[in-house]
Amino acid sequence: MTERMTRGSIGFSANSPALSIERTGLTRVTLSDWANIATIVTAAAVIVAILSFIGDRSQRHREFESLYVQRYWAIHDRQSAGVRLGQNEKLRKADRALALDYLRLCEDELEIRKLGLVTNRTWKVWADAIESGIATPVSRELIDERPGELHHVRQFAQDHRDPYTGWKLWAKWNGL
């Protein structure tokens, strides 16, 4: 077997059992070189996959949070004009039911925050809205009438603390 290879040919060399390609008269790419190239390509693919995952995660958060915003506006749009303007001291039965729907929405929002599914940025907005919404006399009355439900709302009304109790590193990784 001859050691001579033509430029750009692929073959086995008598001195090196490794598959090689003669690229120039002086340099050969060996299997270990190919392994190094494959490692670099794999690392680049992993980085691209991580960046893609982070982008997808942010999009999922926005879509998920959007569902709760839509629920809020659906409740808000069904309120009577007097309630929206703060003119009614005594609520009609339908508006009282909407106030309960709002408290249940708040309960869901507090629960998903506790699970780490709401970003910090969104939580800051929601926390202020929940705090003002559950501070009304009607809300307090509805909460007190239902000792078996609205646990997260009741807790938040007492301590005003963020219900998320997970690890900060985990929160950072999950885009919170």
PDB file of C-alpha atoms in Angstrom:
ATOM      1  CA  MET A   1       0.000   0.000   0.000  1.00  0.00           C
ATOM      2  CA  THR A   2       1.439   3.335  -0.917  1.00  0.00           C
ATOM      3  CA  GLU A   3       1.527   6.338   1.326  1.00  0.00           C
ATOM      4  CA  ARG A   4       0.945   8.711  -1.467  1.00  0.00           C
ATOM      5  CA  MET A   5      -2.488  10.353  -1.633  1.00  0.00           C
ATOM      6  CA  THR A   6      -3.729  12.833  -4.103  1.00  0.00           C
ATOM      7  CA  ARG A   7      -4.789  16.251  -2.956  1.00  0.00           C
ATOM      8  CA  GLY A   8      -8.326  16.168  -1.500  1.00  0.00           C
ATOM      9  CA  SER A   9      -8.603  12.386  -1.593  1.00  0.00           C
ATOM     10  CA  ILE A  10      -9.872  10.248   1.253  1.00  0.00           C
ATOM     11  CA  GLY A  11      -8.105   7.094   2.252  1.00  0.00           C
ATOM     12  CA  PHE A  12      -6.037   5.196   4.778  1.00  0.00           C
ATOM     13  CA  SER A  13      -2.401   6.042   5.198  1.00  0.00           C
ATOM     14  CA  ALA A  14       0.184   3.386   5.887  1.00  0.00           C
ATOM     15  CA  ASN A  15       1.576   5.439   8.769  1.00  0.00           C
ATOM     16  CA  SER A  16      -1.791   6.316  10.311  1.00  0.00           C
ATOM     17  CA  PRO A  17      -4.642   3.844  10.482  1.00  0.00           C
ATOM     18  CA  ALA A  18      -7.041   6.786  11.016  1.00  0.00           C
ATOM     19  CA  LEU A  19      -9.208   8.001   8.212  1.00  0.00           C
ATOM     20  CA  SER A  20      -7.680  11.182   6.895  1.00  0.00           C
ATOM     21  CA  ILE A  21      -8.193  13.791   4.234  1.00  0.00           C
ATOM     22  CA  GLU A  22      -5.210  15.473   2.771  1.00  0.00           C
ATOM     23  CA  ARG A  23      -6.187  19.128   2.661  1.00  0.00           C
ATOM     24  CA  THR A  24      -2.836  20.581   1.818  1.00  0.00           C
ATOM     25  CA  GLY A  25       0.513  19.077   1.265  1.00  0.00           C
ATOM     26  CA  LEU A  26       1.319  19.414   4.981  1.00  0.00           C
ATOM     27  CA  THR A  27      -1.961  19.028   6.920  1.00  0.00           C
ATOM     28  CA  ARG A  28      -4.185  16.022   7.403  1.00  0.00           C
ATOM     29  CA  VAL A  29      -7.507  15.951   9.234  1.00  0.00           C
ATOM     30  CA  THR A  30      -7.612  12.875  11.442  1.00  0.00           C
ATOM     31  CA  LEU A  31     -10.461  11.228  13.276  1.00  0.00           C
ATOM     32  CA  SER A  32      -9.515  13.083  16.460  1.00  0.00           C
ATOM     33  CA  ASP A  33      -9.771  16.349  14.518  1.00  0.00           C
ATOM     34  CA  TRP A  34     -13.227  15.312  13.331  1.00  0.00           C
ATOM     35  CA  ALA A  35     -14.152  14.486  16.937  1.00  0.00           C
ATOM     36  CA  ASN A  36     -13.058  17.982  18.025  1.00  0.00           C
ATOM     37  CA  ILE A  37     -15.087  19.547  15.219  1.00  0.00           C
ATOM     38  CA  ALA A  38     -18.108  17.446  16.212  1.00  0.00           C
ATOM     39  CA  THR A  39     -17.708  18.580  19.847  1.00  0.00           C
ATOM     40  CA  ILE A  40     -17.690  22.234  18.799  1.00  0.00           C
ATOM     41  CA  VAL A  41     -20.735  21.760  16.561  1.00  0.00           C
ATOM     42  CA  THR A  42     -22.556  19.926  19.363  1.00  0.00           C
ATOM     43  CA  ALA A  43     -21.769  22.702  21.852  1.00  0.00           C
ATOM     44  CA  ALA A  44     -23.068  25.302  19.395  1.00  0.00           C
ATOM     45  CA  ALA A  45     -26.263  23.264  18.887  1.00  0.00           C
ATOM     46  CA  VAL A  46     -26.781  23.030  22.651  1.00  0.00           C
ATOM     47  CA  ILE A  47     -26.388  26.804  23.013  1.00  0.00           C
ATOM     48  CA  VAL A  48     -28.901  27.397  20.216  1.00  0.00           C
ATOM     49  CA  ALA A  49     -31.320  24.925  21.842  1.00  0.00           C
ATOM     50  CA  ILE A  50     -31.027  26.677  25.234  1.00  0.00           C
ATOM     51  CA  LEU A  51     -31.635  30.099  23.687  1.00  0.00           C
ATOM     52  CA  SER A  52     -34.627  28.709  21.806  1.00  0.00           C
ATOM     53  CA  PHE A  53     -35.973  27.193  25.031  1.00  0.00           C
ATOM     54  CA  ILE A  54     -35.646  30.536  26.837  1.00  0.00           C
ATOM     55  CA  GLY A  55     -37.515  32.309  24.036  1.00  0.00           C
ATOM     56  CA  ASP A  56     -40.256  29.672  24.033  1.00  0.00           C
ATOM     57  CA  ARG A  57     -40.563  29.881  27.807  1.00  0.00           C
ATOM     58  CA  SER A  58     -41.078  33.648  27.669  1.00  0.00           C
ATOM     59  CA  GLN A  59     -43.746  33.217  25.015  1.00  0.00           C
ATOM     60  CA  ARG A  60     -45.502  30.548  27.095  1.00  0.00           C
ATOM     61  CA  HIS A  61     -45.529  32.885  30.113  1.00  0.00           C
ATOM     62  CA  ARG A  62     -47.073  35.699  28.055  1.00  0.00           C
ATOM     63  CA  GLU A  63     -49.750  33.422  26.585  1.00  0.00           C
ATOM     64  CA  PHE A  64     -50.578  31.884  29.960  1.00  0.00           C
ATOM     65  CA  GLU A  65     -50.781  35.246  31.706  1.00  0.00           C
ATOM     66  CA  SER A  66     -52.906  36.570  28.854  1.00  0.00           C
ATOM     67  CA  LEU A  67     -55.614  34.018  29.701  1.00  0.00           C
ATOM     68  CA  TYR A  68     -55.983  35.550  33.159  1.00  0.00           C
ATOM     69  CA  VAL A  69     -56.038  39.076  31.783  1.00  0.00           C
ATOM     70  CA  GLN A  70     -58.854  38.013  29.433  1.00  0.00           C
ATOM     71  CA  ARG A  71     -60.776  36.559  32.382  1.00  0.00           C
ATOM     72  CA  TYR A  72     -60.364  39.846  34.247  1.00  0.00           C
ATOM     73  CA  TRP A  73     -61.718  41.920  31.351  1.00  0.00           C
ATOM     74  CA  ALA A  74     -64.634  39.519  30.847  1.00  0.00           C
ATOM     75  CA  ILE A  75     -65.623  40.066  34.494  1.00  0.00           C
ATOM     76  CA  HIS A  76     -65.010  43.802  34.288  1.00  0.00           C
ATOM     77  CA  ASP A  77     -67.107  44.177  31.131  1.00  0.00           C
ATOM     78  CA  ARG A  78     -70.103  42.467  32.776  1.00  0.00           C
ATOM     79  CA  GLN A  79     -70.203  44.915  35.700  1.00  0.00           C
ATOM     80  CA  SER A  80     -72.872  47.572  35.771  1.00  0.00           C
ATOM     81  CA  ALA A  81     -71.779  51.136  35.021  1.00  0.00           C
ATOM     82  CA  GLY A  82     -72.556  52.244  38.573  1.00  0.00           C
ATOM     83  CA  VAL A  83     -70.178  49.664  40.016  1.00  0.00           C
ATOM     84  CA  ARG A  84     -67.405  50.621  37.579  1.00  0.00           C
ATOM     85  CA  LEU A  85     -67.770  54.263  38.512  1.00  0.00           C
ATOM     86  CA  GLY A  86     -67.967  53.447  42.234  1.00  0.00           C
ATOM     87  CA  GLN A  87     -71.427  55.016  42.613  1.00  0.00           C
ATOM     88  CA  ASN A  88     -73.278  52.063  44.117  1.00  0.00           C
ATOM     89  CA  GLU A  89     -72.905  51.375  47.821  1.00  0.00           C
ATOM     90  CA  LYS A  90     -75.172  48.349  47.673  1.00  0.00           C
ATOM     91  CA  LEU A  91     -74.495  45.842  44.938  1.00  0.00           C
ATOM     92  CA  ARG A  92     -77.146  44.213  42.837  1.00  0.00           C
ATOM     93  CA  LYS A  93     -77.229  40.412  43.008  1.00  0.00           C
ATOM     94  CA  ALA A  94     -75.600  40.100  39.575  1.00  0.00           C
ATOM     95  CA  ASP A  95     -72.772  42.470  40.550  1.00  0.00           C
ATOM     96  CA  ARG A  96     -72.270  40.573  43.791  1.00  0.00           C
ATOM     97  CA  ALA A  97     -71.864  37.382  41.741  1.00  0.00           C
ATOM     98  CA  LEU A  98     -69.298  39.189  39.564  1.00  0.00           C
ATOM     99  CA  ALA A  99     -67.433  40.287  42.689  1.00  0.00           C
ATOM    100  CA  LEU A 100     -67.262  36.628  43.721  1.00  0.00           C
ATOM    101  CA  ASP A 101     -66.047  35.702  40.222  1.00  0.00           C
ATOM    102  CA  TYR A 102     -63.331  38.333  40.622  1.00  0.00           C
ATOM    103  CA  LEU A 103     -62.282  36.889  43.992  1.00  0.00           C
ATOM    104  CA  ARG A 104     -62.089  33.436  42.416  1.00  0.00           C
ATOM    105  CA  LEU A 105     -59.932  34.899  39.639  1.00  0.00           C
ATOM    106  CA  CYS A 106     -57.679  36.387  42.331  1.00  0.00           C
ATOM    107  CA  GLU A 107     -57.545  32.988  44.035  1.00  0.00           C
ATOM    108  CA  ASP A 108     -56.422  31.366  40.775  1.00  0.00           C
ATOM    109  CA  GLU A 109     -53.830  34.088  40.160  1.00  0.00           C
ATOM    110  CA  LEU A 110     -52.407  33.663  43.660  1.00  0.00           C
ATOM    111  CA  GLU A 111     -52.289  29.905  43.217  1.00  0.00           C
ATOM    112  CA  ILE A 112     -50.461  29.983  39.883  1.00  0.00           C
ATOM    113  CA  ARG A 113     -48.015  32.518  41.323  1.00  0.00           C
ATOM    114  CA  LYS A 114     -47.380  30.142  44.218  1.00  0.00           C
ATOM    115  CA  LEU A 115     -46.618  27.419  41.668  1.00  0.00           C
ATOM    116  CA  GLY A 116     -44.122  29.709  39.928  1.00  0.00           C
ATOM    117  CA  LEU A 117     -46.049  30.162  36.701  1.00  0.00           C
ATOM    118  CA  VAL A 118     -46.282  33.974  36.748  1.00  0.00           C
ATOM    119  CA  THR A 119     -43.345  36.273  36.035  1.00  0.00           C
ATOM    120  CA  ASN A 120     -42.169  38.806  38.598  1.00  0.00           C
ATOM    121  CA  ARG A 121     -43.039  41.630  36.251  1.00  0.00           C
ATOM    122  CA  THR A 122     -46.639  40.459  35.870  1.00  0.00           C
ATOM    123  CA  TRP A 123     -46.910  39.638  39.574  1.00  0.00           C
ATOM    124  CA  LYS A 124     -46.114  43.235  40.539  1.00  0.00           C
ATOM    125  CA  VAL A 125     -49.103  44.433  38.503  1.00  0.00           C
ATOM    126  CA  TRP A 126     -51.403  41.651  39.677  1.00  0.00           C
ATOM    127  CA  ALA A 127     -50.435  42.024  43.346  1.00  0.00           C
ATOM    128  CA  ASP A 128     -51.431  45.691  43.392  1.00  0.00           C
ATOM    129  CA  ALA A 129     -54.729  44.954  41.649  1.00  0.00           C
ATOM    130  CA  ILE A 130     -55.520  42.010  43.931  1.00  0.00           C
ATOM    131  CA  GLU A 131     -54.660  44.019  47.016  1.00  0.00           C
ATOM    132  CA  SER A 132     -57.000  46.865  46.076  1.00  0.00           C
ATOM    133  CA  GLY A 133     -59.719  44.479  44.856  1.00  0.00           C
ATOM    134  CA  ILE A 134     -59.904  42.422  48.030  1.00  0.00           C
ATOM    135  CA  ALA A 135     -59.787  45.464  50.319  1.00  0.00           C
ATOM    136  CA  THR A 136     -63.331  46.578  49.473  1.00  0.00           C
ATOM    137  CA  PRO A 137     -66.090  45.983  52.031  1.00  0.00           C
ATOM    138  CA  VAL A 138     -68.009  43.768  49.589  1.00  0.00           C
ATOM    139  CA  SER A 139     -64.923  41.620  48.958  1.00  0.00           C
ATOM    140  CA  ARG A 140     -64.220  41.294  52.687  1.00  0.00           C
ATOM    141  CA  GLU A 141     -67.828  40.268  53.249  1.00  0.00           C
ATOM    142  CA  LEU A 142     -67.702  37.671  50.456  1.00  0.00           C
ATOM    143  CA  ILE A 143     -64.412  36.273  51.769  1.00  0.00           C
ATOM    144  CA  ASP A 144     -65.801  36.001  55.305  1.00  0.00           C
ATOM    145  CA  GLU A 145     -68.962  34.247  54.035  1.00  0.00           C
ATOM    146  CA  ARG A 146     -66.843  31.467  52.497  1.00  0.00           C
ATOM    147  CA  PRO A 147     -64.497  29.987  55.097  1.00  0.00           C
ATOM    148  CA  GLY A 148     -64.011  26.804  53.056  1.00  0.00           C
ATOM    149  CA  GLU A 149     -62.737  28.547  49.929  1.00  0.00           C
ATOM    150  CA  LEU A 150     -60.571  31.476  48.844  1.00  0.00           C
ATOM    151  CA  HIS A 151     -57.682  30.326  51.055  1.00  0.00           C
ATOM    152  CA  HIS A 152     -54.989  32.119  49.025  1.00  0.00           C
ATOM    153  CA  VAL A 153     -57.026  35.324  48.906  1.00  0.00           C
ATOM    154  CA  ARG A 154     -57.574  35.206  52.664  1.00  0.00           C
ATOM    155  CA  GLN A 155     -53.861  34.639  53.301  1.00  0.00           C
ATOM    156  CA  PHE A 156     -52.849  37.435  50.933  1.00  0.00           C
ATOM    157  CA  ALA A 157     -55.340  39.806  52.562  1.00  0.00           C
ATOM    158  CA  GLN A 158     -53.659  39.130  55.925  1.00  0.00           C
ATOM    159  CA  ASP A 159     -49.955  39.266  55.056  1.00  0.00           C
ATOM    160  CA  HIS A 160     -49.717  40.865  51.557  1.00  0.00           C
ATOM    161  CA  ARG A 161     -46.752  38.591  50.797  1.00  0.00           C
ATOM    162  CA  ASP A 162     -45.783  37.087  47.466  1.00  0.00           C
ATOM    163  CA  PRO A 163     -47.110  33.507  47.544  1.00  0.00           C
ATOM    164  CA  TYR A 164     -44.138  32.176  45.526  1.00  0.00           C
ATOM    165  CA  THR A 165     -41.905  30.278  47.922  1.00  0.00           C
ATOM    166  CA  GLY A 166     -39.648  28.436  45.492  1.00  0.00           C
ATOM    167  CA  TRP A 167     -35.917  28.706  45.042  1.00  0.00           C
ATOM    168  CA  LYS A 168     -34.618  31.934  43.571  1.00  0.00           C
ATOM    169  CA  LEU A 169     -32.350  30.053  41.161  1.00  0.00           C
ATOM    170  CA  TRP A 170     -35.308  27.962  39.964  1.00  0.00           C
ATOM    171  CA  ALA A 171     -37.365  31.128  39.548  1.00  0.00           C
ATOM    172  CA  LYS A 172     -34.585  32.729  37.503  1.00  0.00           C
ATOM    173  CA  TRP A 173     -34.295  29.636  35.298  1.00  0.00           C
ATOM    174  CA  ASN A 174     -38.044  29.621  34.715  1.00  0.00           C
ATOM    175  CA  GLY A 175     -38.077  33.236  33.647  1.00  0.00           C
ATOM    176  CA  LEU A 176     -39.699  34.585  36.768  1.00  0.00           C
TER     177      LEU A 176
END
